[in-house]
Coordinates of C-alpha atoms in Angstrom, one line a residue:
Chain A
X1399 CA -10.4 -10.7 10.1
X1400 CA -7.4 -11.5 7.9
X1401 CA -4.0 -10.2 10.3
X1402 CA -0.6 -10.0 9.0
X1403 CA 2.2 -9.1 10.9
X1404 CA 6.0 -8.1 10.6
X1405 CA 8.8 -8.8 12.6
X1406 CA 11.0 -7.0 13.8
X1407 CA 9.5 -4.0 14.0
X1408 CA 12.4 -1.6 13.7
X1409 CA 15.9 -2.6 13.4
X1410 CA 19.3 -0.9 13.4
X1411 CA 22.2 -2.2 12.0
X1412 CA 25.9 -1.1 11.0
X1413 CA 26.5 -0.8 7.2
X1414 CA 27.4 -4.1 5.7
X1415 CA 25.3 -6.4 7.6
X1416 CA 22.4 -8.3 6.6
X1417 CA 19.1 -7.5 8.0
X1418 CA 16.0 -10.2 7.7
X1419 CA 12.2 -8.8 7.5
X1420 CA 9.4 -11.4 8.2
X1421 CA 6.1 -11.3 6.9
X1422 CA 3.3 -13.5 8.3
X1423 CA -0.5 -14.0 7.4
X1424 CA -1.4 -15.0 11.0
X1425 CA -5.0 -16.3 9.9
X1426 CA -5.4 -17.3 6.4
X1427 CA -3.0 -18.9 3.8
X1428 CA -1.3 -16.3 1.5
X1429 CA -0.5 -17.6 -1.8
X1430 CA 1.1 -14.3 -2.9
X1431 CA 3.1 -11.8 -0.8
X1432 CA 3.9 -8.2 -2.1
X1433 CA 7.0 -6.3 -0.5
X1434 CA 6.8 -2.5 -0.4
X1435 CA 9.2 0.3 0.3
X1436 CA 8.0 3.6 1.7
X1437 CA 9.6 7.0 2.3
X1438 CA 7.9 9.1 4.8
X1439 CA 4.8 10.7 3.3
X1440 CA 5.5 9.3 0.0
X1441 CA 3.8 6.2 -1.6
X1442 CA 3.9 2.6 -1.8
X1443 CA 6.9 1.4 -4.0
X1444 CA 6.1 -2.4 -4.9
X1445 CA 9.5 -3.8 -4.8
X1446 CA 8.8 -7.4 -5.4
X1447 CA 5.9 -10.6 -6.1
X1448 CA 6.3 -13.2 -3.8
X1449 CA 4.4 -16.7 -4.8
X1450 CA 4.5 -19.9 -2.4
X1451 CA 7.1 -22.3 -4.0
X1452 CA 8.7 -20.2 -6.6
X1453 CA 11.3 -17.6 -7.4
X1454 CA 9.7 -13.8 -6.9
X1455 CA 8.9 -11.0 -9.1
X1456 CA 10.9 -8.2 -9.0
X1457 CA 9.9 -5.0 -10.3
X1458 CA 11.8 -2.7 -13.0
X1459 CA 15.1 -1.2 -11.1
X1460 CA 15.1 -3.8 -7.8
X1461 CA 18.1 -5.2 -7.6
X1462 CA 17.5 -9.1 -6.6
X1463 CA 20.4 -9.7 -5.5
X1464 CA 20.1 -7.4 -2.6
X1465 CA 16.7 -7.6 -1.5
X1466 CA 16.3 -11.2 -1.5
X1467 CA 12.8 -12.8 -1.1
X1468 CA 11.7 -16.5 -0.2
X1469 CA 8.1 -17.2 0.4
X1470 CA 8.7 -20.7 2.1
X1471 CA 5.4 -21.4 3.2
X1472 CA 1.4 -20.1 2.5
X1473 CA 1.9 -18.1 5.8
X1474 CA 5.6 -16.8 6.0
X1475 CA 7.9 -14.4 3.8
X1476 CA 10.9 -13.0 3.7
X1477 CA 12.9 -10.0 2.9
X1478 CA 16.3 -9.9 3.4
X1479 CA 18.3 -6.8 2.9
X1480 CA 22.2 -8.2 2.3
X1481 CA 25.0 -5.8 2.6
X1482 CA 22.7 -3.0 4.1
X1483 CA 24.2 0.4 3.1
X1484 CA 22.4 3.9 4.7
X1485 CA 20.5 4.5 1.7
X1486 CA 19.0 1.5 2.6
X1487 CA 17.1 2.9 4.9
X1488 CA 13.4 3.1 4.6
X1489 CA 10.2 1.7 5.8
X1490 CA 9.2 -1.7 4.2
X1491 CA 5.9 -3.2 4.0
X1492 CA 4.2 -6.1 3.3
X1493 CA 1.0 -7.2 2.2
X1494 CA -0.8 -10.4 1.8
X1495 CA -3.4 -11.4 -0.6
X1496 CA -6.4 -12.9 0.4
X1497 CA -8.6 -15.4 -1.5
X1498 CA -11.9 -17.6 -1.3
X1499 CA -13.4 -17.4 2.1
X1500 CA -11.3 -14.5 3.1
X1501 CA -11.8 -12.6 0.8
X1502 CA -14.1 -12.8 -3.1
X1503 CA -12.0 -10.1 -4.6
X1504 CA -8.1 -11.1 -3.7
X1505 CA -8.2 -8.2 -1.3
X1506 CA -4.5 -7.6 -0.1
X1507 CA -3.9 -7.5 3.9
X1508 CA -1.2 -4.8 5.0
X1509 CA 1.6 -5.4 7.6
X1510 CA 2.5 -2.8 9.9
X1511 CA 5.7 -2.2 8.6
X1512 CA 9.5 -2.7 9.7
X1513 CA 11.7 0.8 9.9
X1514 CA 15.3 0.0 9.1
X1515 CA 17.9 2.0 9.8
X1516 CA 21.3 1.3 8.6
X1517 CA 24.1 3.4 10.4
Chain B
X237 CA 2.2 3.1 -19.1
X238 CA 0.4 2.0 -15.6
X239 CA 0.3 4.8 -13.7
X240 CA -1.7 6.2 -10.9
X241 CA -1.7 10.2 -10.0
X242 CA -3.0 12.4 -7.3
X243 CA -2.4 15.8 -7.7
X244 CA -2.3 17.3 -4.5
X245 CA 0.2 16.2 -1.8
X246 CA -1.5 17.9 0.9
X247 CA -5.6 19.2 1.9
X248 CA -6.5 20.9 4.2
X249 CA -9.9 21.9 5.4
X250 CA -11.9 22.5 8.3
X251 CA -14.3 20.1 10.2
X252 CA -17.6 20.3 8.3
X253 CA -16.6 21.8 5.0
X254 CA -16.8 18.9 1.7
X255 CA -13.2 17.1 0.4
X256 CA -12.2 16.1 -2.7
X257 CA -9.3 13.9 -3.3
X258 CA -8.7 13.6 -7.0
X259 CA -7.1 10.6 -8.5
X260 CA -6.0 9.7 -12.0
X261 CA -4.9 6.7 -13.3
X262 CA -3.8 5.9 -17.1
X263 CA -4.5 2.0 -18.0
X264 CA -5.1 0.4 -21.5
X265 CA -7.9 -1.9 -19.9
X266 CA -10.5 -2.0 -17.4
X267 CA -8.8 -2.0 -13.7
X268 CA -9.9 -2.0 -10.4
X269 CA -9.5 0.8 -8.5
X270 CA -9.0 1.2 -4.6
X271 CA -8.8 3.7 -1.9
X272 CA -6.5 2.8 0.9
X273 CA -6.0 5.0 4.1
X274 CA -3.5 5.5 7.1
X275 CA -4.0 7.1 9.8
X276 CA -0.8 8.0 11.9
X277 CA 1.2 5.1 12.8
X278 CA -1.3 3.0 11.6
X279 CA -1.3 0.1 8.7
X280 CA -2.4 0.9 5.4
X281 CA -5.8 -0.3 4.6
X282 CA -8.6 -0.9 2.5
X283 CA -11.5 2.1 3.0
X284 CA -13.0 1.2 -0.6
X285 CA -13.3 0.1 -4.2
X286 CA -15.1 1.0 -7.1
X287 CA -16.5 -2.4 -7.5
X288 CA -18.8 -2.6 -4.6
X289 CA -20.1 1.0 -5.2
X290 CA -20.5 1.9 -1.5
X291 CA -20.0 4.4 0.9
X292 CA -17.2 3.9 4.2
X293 CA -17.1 6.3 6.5
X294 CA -18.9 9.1 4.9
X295 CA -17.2 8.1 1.6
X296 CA -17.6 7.7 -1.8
X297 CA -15.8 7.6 -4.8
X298 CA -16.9 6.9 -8.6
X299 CA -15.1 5.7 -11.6
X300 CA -14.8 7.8 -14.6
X301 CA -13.8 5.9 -17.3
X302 CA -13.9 8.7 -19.8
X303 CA -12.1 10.9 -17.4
X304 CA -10.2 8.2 -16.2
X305 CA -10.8 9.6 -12.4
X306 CA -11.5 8.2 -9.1
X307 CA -12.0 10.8 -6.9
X308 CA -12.7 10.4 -3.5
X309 CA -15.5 12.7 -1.6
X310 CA -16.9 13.5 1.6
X311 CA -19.4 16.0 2.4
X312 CA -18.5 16.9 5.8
X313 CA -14.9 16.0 6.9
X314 CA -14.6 15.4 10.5
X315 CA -11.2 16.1 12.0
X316 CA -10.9 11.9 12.4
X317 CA -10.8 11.8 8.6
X318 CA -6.9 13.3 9.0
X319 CA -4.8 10.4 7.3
X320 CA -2.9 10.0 4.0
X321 CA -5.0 8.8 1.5
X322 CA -3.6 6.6 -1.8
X323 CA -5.3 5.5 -4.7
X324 CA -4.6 2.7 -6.1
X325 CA -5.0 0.3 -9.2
X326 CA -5.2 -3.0 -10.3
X327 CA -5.0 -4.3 -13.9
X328 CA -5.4 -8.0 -14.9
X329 CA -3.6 -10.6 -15.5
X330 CA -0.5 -9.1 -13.0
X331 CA -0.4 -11.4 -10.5
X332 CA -2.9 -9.1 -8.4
X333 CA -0.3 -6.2 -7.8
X334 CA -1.8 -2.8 -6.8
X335 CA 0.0 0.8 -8.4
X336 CA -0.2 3.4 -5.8
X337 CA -0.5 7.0 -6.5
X338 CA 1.7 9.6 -4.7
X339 CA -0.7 9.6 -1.8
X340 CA -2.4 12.8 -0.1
X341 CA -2.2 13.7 2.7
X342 CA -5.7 15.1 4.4
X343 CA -5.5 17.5 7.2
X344 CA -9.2 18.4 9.0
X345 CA -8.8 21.6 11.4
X346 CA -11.4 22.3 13.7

């Protein structure tokens, strides 16, 4: 089946620093990533489009400049949170979207997640 | 405006006894609608959409278009069917993004 995966995990970091998220589609090619932020028990907050090759979507109220995404290749994305401040702090998902063999309906695949904390 | 809306934030029933898990959504055209689950500590995922008409674990769920619902049902909840549970919707012509609805959580005592 189609696997994406996130790395690291869980980070902490001190306030100021920059903190990069991967995103991988481990067995098909991902033409668009989506980047989520959850709080606990609350829902999905698309944050961004991310397209192979080109400059992301962001969504009303994201600031660009902070999250920054780059979707180098079909399989890898990137989130990077610069200048990390506490209220930073969240869970952030990606997802991966899914097309021809893998999927007929451009089903997106769901990362685990990466918990930041910024101290 | 795009926007998804489940009323309830939490459900709780007991093993055996029917759910319900209403869903909204407000869209000027004809989306797709999902139902995603976690389960604790799990990745979200796909359990169905309204597409492929079919049942996933004991569930179903039908679009309403003049009601604009989606509600998700179950006769007999077992106490695995404890997870949040977000609806979610997809319009055209967006680049594929999904809106999620506020989620509910379902708790299923024994």
């Amino acid at each position: 089946g189609a696997v994406v995966s996130q790395h690291p995990s869980r980070v902490i970091c001190k306030s100021g620093t920059s903190v990069k998220i991967e995103c991988r589609s481990l067995d098909f090619q991902a033409t668009t990533m989506f980047w989520y932020r959850q709080f606990p028990k609350q829902s999905l907050m698309l944050m961004a489009t991310s397209n192979e090759g080109s400059k992301a979507t962001y969504e009303q109220g994201v600031e660009k400049d902070k999250f920054l995404i780059n979707h180098a290749s079909l399989t890898l994305s990137t989130l990077t949170v610069t200048s990390a401040h506490p209220e930073d702090s969240s869970f952030y998902i990606c997802s991966a979207g899914a097309s021809g063999a893998v999927s007929s309906y451009n089903e997106q695949f769901f990362g685990p997640g990466t918990r930041l904390t910024v101290l | 405006a795009q926007r998804v809306t489940q009323p309830e934030k939490l459900l709780s029933v007991f093993k055996g006894a029917p759910v319900e898990l209403k869903c909204n959504y407000s869209y000027s055209g004809s989306p797709e609608l999902f139902w995603y689950v976690q389960y604790s500590r799990q990745r979200l995922q796909l359990l169905l959409r309204h597409i492929s008409r079919e049942s996933i674990k004991g569930f179903t769920a039908d679009l309403n278009k003049g009601e604009t619902s989606f509600h998700l049902k179950k006769p007999f909840a077992q106490e695995e069917d404890s997870a949040m549970y977000y609806c979610a919707l997809r319009g055209g012509n967006q680049g594929g993004k999904l809106i999620f609805g506020q989620g509910t959580e379902l708790s299923v005592k024994p």
